[in-house]
Each structure stands twice: as structure tokens, then as C-alpha cells.
PDB file of C-alpha atoms in Angstrom:
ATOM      1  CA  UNK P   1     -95.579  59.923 134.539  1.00  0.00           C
ATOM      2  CA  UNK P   2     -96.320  61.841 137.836  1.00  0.00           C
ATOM      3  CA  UNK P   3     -97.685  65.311 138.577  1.00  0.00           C
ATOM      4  CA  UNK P   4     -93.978  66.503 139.268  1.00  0.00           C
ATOM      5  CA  UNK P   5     -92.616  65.202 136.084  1.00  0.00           C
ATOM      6  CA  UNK P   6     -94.869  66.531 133.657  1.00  0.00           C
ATOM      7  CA  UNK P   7     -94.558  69.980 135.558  1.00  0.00           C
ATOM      8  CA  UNK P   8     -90.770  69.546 135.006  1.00  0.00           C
ATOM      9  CA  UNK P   9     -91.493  68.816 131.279  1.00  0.00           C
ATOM     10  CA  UNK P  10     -93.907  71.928 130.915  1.00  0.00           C
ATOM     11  CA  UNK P  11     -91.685  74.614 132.475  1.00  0.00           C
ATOM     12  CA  UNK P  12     -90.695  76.836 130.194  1.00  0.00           C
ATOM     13  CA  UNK P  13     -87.299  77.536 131.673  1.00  0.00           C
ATOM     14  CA  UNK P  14     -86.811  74.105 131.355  1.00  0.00           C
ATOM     15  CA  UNK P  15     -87.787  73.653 127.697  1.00  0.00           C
ATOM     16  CA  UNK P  16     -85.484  77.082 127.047  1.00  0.00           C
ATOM     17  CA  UNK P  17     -82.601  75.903 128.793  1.00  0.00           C
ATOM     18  CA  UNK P  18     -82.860  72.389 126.965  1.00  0.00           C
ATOM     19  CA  UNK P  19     -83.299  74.516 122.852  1.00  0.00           C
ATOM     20  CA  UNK P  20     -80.145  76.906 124.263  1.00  0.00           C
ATOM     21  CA  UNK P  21     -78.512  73.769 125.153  1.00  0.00           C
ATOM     22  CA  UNK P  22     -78.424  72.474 121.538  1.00  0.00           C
ATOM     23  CA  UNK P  23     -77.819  75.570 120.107  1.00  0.00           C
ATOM     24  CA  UNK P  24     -74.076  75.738 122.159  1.00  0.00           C
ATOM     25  CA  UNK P  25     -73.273  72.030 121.374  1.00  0.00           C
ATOM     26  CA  UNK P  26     -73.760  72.809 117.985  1.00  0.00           C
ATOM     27  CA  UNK P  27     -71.230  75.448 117.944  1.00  0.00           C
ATOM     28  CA  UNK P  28     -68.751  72.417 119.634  1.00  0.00           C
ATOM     29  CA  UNK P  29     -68.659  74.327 122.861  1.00  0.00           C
ATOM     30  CA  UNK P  30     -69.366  71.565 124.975  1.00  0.00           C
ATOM     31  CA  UNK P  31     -67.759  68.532 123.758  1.00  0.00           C
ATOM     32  CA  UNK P  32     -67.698  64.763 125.702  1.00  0.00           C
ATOM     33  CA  UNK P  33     -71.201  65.885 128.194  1.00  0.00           C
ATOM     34  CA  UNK P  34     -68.911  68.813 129.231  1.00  0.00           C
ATOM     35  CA  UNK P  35     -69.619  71.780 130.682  1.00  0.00           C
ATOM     36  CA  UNK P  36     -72.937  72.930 132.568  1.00  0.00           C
ATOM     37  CA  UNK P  37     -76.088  74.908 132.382  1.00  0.00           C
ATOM     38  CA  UNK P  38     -78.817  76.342 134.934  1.00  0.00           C
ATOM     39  CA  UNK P  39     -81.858  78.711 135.363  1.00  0.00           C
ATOM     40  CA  UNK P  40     -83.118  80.592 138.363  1.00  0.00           C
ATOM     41  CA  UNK P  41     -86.232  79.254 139.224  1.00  0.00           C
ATOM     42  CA  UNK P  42     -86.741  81.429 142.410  1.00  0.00           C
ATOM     43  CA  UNK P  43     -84.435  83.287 144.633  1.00  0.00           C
ATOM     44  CA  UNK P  44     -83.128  80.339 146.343  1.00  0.00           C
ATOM     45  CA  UNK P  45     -83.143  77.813 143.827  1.00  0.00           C
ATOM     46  CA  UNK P  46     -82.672  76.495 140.636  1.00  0.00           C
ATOM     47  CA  UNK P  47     -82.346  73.745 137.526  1.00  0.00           C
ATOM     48  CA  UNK P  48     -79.376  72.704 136.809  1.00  0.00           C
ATOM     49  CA  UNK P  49     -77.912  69.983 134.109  1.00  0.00           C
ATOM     50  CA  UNK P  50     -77.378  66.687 135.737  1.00  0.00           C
ATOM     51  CA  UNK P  51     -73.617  65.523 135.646  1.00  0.00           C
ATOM     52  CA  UNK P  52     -73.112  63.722 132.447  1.00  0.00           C
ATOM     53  CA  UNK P  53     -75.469  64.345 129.595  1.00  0.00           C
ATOM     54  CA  UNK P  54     -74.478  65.368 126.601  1.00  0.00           C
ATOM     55  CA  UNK P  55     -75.751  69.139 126.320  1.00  0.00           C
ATOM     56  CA  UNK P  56     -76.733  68.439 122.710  1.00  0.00           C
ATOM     57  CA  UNK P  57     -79.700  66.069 123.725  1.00  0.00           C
ATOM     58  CA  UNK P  58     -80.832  67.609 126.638  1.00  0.00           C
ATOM     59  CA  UNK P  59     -84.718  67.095 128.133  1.00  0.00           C
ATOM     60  CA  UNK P  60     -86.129  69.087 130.628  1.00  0.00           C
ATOM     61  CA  UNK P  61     -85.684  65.538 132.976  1.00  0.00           C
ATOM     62  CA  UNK P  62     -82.465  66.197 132.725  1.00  0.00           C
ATOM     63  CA  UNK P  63     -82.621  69.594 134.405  1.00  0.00           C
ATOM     64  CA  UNK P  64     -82.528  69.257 138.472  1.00  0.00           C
ATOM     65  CA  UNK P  65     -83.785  71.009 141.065  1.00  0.00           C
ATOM     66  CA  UNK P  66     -81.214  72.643 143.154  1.00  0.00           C
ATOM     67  CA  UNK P  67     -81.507  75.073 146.615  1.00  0.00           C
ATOM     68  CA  UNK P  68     -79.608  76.520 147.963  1.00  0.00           C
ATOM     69  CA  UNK P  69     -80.292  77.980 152.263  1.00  0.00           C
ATOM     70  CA  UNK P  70     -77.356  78.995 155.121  1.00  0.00           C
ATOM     71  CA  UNK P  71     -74.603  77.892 152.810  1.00  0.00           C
ATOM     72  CA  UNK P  72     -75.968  74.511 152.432  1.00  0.00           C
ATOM     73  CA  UNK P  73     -76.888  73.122 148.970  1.00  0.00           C
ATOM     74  CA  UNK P  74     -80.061  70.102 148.390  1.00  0.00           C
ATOM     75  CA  UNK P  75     -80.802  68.240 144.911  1.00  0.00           C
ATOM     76  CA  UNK P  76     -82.368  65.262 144.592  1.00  0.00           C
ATOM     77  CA  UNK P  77     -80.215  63.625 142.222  1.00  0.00           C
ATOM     78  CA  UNK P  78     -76.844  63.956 140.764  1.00  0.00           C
ATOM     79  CA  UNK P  79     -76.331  67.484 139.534  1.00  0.00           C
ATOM     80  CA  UNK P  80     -73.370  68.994 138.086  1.00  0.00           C
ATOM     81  CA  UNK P  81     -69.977  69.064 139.674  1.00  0.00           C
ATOM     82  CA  UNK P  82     -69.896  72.561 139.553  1.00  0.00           C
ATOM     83  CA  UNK P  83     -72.755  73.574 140.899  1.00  0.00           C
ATOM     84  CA  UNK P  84     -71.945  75.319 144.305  1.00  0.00           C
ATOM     85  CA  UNK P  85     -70.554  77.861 141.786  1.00  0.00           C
ATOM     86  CA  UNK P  86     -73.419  78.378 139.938  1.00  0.00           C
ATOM     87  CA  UNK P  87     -75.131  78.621 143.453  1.00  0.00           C
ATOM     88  CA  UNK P  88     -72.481  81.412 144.624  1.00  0.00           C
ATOM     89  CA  UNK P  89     -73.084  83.384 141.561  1.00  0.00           C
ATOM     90  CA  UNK P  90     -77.189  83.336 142.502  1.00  0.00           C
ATOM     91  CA  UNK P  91     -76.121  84.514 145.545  1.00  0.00           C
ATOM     92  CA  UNK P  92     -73.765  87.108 144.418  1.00  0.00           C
ATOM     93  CA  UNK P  93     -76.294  88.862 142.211  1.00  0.00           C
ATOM     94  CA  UNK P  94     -80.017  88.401 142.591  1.00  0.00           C
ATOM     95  CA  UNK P  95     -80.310  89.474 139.505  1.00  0.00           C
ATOM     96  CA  UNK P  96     -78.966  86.924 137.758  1.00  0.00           C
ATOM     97  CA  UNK P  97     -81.112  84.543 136.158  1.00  0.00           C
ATOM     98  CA  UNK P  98     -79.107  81.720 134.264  1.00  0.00           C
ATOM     99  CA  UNK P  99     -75.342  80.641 134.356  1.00  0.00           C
ATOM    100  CA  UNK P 100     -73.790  79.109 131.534  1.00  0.00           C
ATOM    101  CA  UNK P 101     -70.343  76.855 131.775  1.00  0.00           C
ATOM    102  CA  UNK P 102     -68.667  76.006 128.529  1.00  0.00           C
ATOM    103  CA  UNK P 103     -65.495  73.977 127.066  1.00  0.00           C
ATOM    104  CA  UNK P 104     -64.435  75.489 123.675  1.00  0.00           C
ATOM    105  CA  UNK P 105     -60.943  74.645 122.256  1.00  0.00           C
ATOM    106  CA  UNK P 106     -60.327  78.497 121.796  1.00  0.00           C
ATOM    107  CA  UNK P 107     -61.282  79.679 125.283  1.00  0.00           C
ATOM    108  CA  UNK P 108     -59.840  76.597 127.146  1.00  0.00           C
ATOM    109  CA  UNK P 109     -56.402  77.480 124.970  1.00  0.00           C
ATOM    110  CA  UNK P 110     -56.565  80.998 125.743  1.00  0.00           C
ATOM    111  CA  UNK P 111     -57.013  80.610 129.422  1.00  0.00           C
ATOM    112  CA  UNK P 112     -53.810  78.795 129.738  1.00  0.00           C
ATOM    113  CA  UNK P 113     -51.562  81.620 127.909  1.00  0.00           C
ATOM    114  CA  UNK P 114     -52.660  84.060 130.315  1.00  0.00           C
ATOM    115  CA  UNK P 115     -50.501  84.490 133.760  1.00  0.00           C
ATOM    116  CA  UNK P 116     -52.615  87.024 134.913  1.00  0.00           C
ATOM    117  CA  UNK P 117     -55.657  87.092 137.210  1.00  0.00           C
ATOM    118  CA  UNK P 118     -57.336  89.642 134.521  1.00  0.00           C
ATOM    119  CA  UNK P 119     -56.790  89.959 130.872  1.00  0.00           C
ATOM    120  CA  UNK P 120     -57.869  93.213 129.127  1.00  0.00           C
ATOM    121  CA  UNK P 121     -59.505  93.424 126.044  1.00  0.00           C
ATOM    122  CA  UNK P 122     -59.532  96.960 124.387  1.00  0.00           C
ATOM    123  CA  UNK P 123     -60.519  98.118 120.549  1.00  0.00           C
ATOM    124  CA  UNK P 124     -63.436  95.784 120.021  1.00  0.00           C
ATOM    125  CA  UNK P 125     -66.296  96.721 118.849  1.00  0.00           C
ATOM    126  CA  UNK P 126     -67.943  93.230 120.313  1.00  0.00           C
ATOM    127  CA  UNK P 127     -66.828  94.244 123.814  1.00  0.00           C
ATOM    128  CA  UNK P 128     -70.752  96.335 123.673  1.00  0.00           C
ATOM    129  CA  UNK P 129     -72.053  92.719 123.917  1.00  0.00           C
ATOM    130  CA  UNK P 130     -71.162  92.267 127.090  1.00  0.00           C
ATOM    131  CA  UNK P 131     -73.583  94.531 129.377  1.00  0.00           C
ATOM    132  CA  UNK P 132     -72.652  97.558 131.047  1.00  0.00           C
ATOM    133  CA  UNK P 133     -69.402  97.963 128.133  1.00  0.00           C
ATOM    134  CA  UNK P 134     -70.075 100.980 126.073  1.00  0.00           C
ATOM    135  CA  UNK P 135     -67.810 101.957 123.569  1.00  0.00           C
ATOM    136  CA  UNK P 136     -64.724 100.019 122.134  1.00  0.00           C
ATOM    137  CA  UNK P 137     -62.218 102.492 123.147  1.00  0.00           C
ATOM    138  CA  UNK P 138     -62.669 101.385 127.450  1.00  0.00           C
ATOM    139  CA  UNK P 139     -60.804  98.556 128.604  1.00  0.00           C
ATOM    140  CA  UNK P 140     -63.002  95.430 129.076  1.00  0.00           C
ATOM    141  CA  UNK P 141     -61.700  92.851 131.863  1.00  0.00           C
ATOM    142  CA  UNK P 142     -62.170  88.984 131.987  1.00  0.00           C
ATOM    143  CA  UNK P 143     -61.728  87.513 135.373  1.00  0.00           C
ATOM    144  CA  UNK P 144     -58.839  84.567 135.462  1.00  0.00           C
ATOM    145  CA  UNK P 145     -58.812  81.601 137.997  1.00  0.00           C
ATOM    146  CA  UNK P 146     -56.879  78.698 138.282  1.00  0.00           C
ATOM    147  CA  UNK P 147     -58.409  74.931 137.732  1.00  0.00           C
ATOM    148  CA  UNK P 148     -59.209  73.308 141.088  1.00  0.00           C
ATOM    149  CA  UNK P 149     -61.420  70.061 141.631  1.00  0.00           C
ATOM    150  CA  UNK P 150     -62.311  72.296 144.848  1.00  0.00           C
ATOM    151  CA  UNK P 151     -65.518  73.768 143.740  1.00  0.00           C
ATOM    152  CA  UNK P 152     -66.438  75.345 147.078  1.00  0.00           C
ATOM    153  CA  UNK P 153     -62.994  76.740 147.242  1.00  0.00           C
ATOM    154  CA  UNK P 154     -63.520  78.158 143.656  1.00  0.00           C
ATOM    155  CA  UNK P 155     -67.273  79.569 144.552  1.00  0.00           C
ATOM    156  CA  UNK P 156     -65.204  81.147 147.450  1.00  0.00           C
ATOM    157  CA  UNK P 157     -62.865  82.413 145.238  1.00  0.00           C
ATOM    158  CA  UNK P 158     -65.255  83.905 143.132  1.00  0.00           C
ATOM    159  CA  UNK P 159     -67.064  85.817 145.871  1.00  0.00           C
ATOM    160  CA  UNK P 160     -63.801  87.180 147.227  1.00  0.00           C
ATOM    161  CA  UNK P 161     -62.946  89.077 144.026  1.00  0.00           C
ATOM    162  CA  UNK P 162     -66.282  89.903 143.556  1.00  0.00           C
ATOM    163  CA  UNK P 163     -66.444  92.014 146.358  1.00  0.00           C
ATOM    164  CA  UNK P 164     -63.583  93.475 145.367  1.00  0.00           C
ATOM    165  CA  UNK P 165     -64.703  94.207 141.673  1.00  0.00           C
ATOM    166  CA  UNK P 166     -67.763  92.763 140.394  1.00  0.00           C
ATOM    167  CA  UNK P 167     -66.999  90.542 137.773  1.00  0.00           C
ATOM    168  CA  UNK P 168     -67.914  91.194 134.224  1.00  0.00           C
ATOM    169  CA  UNK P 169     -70.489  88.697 133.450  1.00  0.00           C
ATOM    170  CA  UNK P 170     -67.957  85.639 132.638  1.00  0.00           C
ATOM    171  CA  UNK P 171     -64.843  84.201 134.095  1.00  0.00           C
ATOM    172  CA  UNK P 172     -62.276  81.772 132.758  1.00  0.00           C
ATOM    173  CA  UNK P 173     -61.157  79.126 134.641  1.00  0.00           C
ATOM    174  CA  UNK P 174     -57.320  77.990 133.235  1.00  0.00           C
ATOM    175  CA  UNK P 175     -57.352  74.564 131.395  1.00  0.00           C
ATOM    176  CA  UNK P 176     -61.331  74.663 132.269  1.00  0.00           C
ATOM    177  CA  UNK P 177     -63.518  76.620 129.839  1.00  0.00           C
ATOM    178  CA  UNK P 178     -65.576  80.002 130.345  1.00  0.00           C
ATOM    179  CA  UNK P 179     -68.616  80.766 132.760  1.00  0.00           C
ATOM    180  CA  UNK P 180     -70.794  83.606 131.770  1.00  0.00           C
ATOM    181  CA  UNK P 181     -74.149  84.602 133.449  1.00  0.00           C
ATOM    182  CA  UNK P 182     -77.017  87.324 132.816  1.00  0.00           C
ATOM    183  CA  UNK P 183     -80.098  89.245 133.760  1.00  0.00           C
ATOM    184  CA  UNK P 184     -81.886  86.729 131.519  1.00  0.00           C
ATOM    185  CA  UNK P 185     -81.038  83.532 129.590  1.00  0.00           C
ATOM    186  CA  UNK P 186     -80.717  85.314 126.054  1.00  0.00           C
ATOM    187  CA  UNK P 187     -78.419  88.084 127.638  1.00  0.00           C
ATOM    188  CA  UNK P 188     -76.560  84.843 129.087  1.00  0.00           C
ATOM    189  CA  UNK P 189     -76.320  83.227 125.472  1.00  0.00           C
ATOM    190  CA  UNK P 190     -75.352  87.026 124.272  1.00  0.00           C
ATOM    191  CA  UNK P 191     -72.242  87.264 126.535  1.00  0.00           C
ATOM    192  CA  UNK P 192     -71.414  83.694 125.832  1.00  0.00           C
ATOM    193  CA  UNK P 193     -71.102  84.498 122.206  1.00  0.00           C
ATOM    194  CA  UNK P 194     -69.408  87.760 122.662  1.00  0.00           C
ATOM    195  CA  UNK P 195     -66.663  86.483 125.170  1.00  0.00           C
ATOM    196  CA  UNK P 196     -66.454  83.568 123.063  1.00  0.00           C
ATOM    197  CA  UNK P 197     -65.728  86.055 119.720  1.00  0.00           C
ATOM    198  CA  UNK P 198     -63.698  88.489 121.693  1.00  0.00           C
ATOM    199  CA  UNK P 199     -61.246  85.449 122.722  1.00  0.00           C
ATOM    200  CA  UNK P 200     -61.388  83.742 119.389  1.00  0.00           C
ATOM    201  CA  UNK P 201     -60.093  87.669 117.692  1.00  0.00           C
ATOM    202  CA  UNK P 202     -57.571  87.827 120.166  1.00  0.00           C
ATOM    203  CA  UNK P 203     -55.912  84.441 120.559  1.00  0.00           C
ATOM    204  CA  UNK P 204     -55.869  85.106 116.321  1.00  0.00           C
ATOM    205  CA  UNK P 205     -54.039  88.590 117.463  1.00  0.00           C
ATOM    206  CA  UNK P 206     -51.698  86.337 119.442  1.00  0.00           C
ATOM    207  CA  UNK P 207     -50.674  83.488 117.244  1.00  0.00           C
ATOM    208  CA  UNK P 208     -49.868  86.105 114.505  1.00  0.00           C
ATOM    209  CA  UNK P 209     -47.955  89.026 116.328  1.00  0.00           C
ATOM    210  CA  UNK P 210     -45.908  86.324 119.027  1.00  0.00           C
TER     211      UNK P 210
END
């Protein structure tokens, strides 16, 4: 094993990103090597999952470096599909420090009953997971984009309504799955859990008041 290898093995982003990893396949969020996972590792770069592992069995060799300069993106390898949006979110905030993409049956559903390019959750008390939401009585607004194989079109996306509004740490993509993001990789697994709970209560709301 080289020098660069075993560093790769001893980060402990790395090794944190890999134990997080489990912990979201084991909740079936990420079925068939879907969706995709990365951690700042400085301000213009980071590890992201290589494109087709299964996130349950993840290694820190499967985490890649990726940088990001002038709009241009460099890995060597094969990294995610979707990583000139995790890139556009690093951009977007500086203070972000991981991005998490997922592929649960409940989100994915939900995205595709919603026309809208918000959908407002209100009367939660879960909505406090989700930083910067205070009480359960305020509205609390998750960004909705269509599915594109355009990535960089999506990033751009992204950044476009983020000027507008900034985005409240997650998105859902229609037909896709959820990305959520945070000021550190357990506030990232927190709003992961709480988007994922406030869209499991109300697509429940849904089936029984439709």
C-alpha cells in the first residue's frame, strides 16, 4: 500500500463518511449502489463516493478526491454522476461541510405528487431539525426540481434559486431522491432524518385525506 493510500484509509472524514454510509443503507435509503455521499476536505475540494458502490460497504478507498477551481472539476477516478452538484453546493455555502444524496421509496414517491417548485410543510414539531426552523407554527419550504441527466444544468439550477432564496438545507429532485447538506456531517445526517420524517408524516397525511 502507498503513502497516499494509507493516508486515505486514516482520514477521519473518510472513516466517518464510510460508518454514516452504513448507517443510511440500513435504513434502505440507498438501494441498488444508489445515491451519493461527500465531505469537505478543504475549501476547494473534497471526497466523494465513487459511482457504483453499494453505500452499505463503503471503505475509505472508495471515497475520491474531487476539486473543484474556475468552474472546472478534477478526480482521479470515476466519481459520482452527480458530483458537479455537490461541487455547486461547496461553492454556494462555504460553510457547508458534507452533502448527502439519497433514494428512499417515500421521498422519491413524494417528489413526484408535487407540481410545485416548493412544498410547505407547517405544524411539525420535526421541522426544528432542520437548522435555522424554530417553532412548528412557521412554514418550512423544501426546494423542488425536475429529474435531468444534465447535472451541470441542475448545479446551475440550484445556484439560480439559491440566489434567489437560499435553500433550506435539502432539495428534492422529482423521480430522483433528496439532497440535504450541513455545517457538519452529523447536522447533515440530522436534516436527512428530519426531511426524511417530515415527508414520510406527510405523504401518510396525503394517502389518508386524498
Amino acid at each position: 500500500m502507498n503513502n497516499t493510500a494509507q493516508l486515505h484509509q486514516l482520514n477521519p472524514n473518510a472513516i466517518a463518511l464510510c460508518t454514516l454510509g452504513r448507517w443510511i443503507a440500513n435504513r434502505h435509503w440507498v438501494p441498488a449502489t444508489g445515491g451519493n455521499f461527500s465531505i469537505r476536505s478543504s475549501e476547494h475540494s473534497a471526497l466523494v463516493t465513487a459511482s457504483g458502490k453499494d453505500k452499505g460497504e463503503l471503505s475509505p478507498q472508495d471515497l475520491l478526491p474531487v476539486s473543484w477551481q474556475d468552474g472546472s472539476l478534477s478526480c482521479p477516478g470515476k466519481p459520482s454522476a452527480e458530483t458537479a452538484l455537490h461541487a455547486q453546493l461547496y461553492q454556494l455555502d462555504p460553510a457547508i461541510k458534507a452533502v448527502l444524496h439519497t433514494h428512499s421509496v417515500q421521498a422519491t414517491v413524494f417528489s413526484r405528487l408535487i407540481s410545485d417548485d416548493s412544498y410547505l410543510f407547517q405544524g411539525y414539531e420535526m421541522q426544528k431539525a432542520i437548522r435555522g426552523n424554530n417553532t412548528h407554527d412557521a412554514p418550512c419550504p423544501l426546494a423542488v426540481f425536475d429529474n435531468t441527466q444534465d447535472i451541470p444544468a441542475l448545479a446551475q439550477q440550484v445556484a439560480q434559486r439559491w440566489a434567489g432564496q437560499s435553500l433550506n438545507f435539502g432539495l428534492l429532485v422529482r423521480g430522483h431522491g433528496l439532497y440535504v447538506w450541513g455545517y457538519s456531517l452529523d447536522e447533515a445526517k440530522r436534516h436527512l432524518e428530519g426531511w426524511e420524517f417530515l415527508i414520510n408524516c406527510e405523504l401518510e397525511r396525503l394517502k389518508l385525506t386524498r
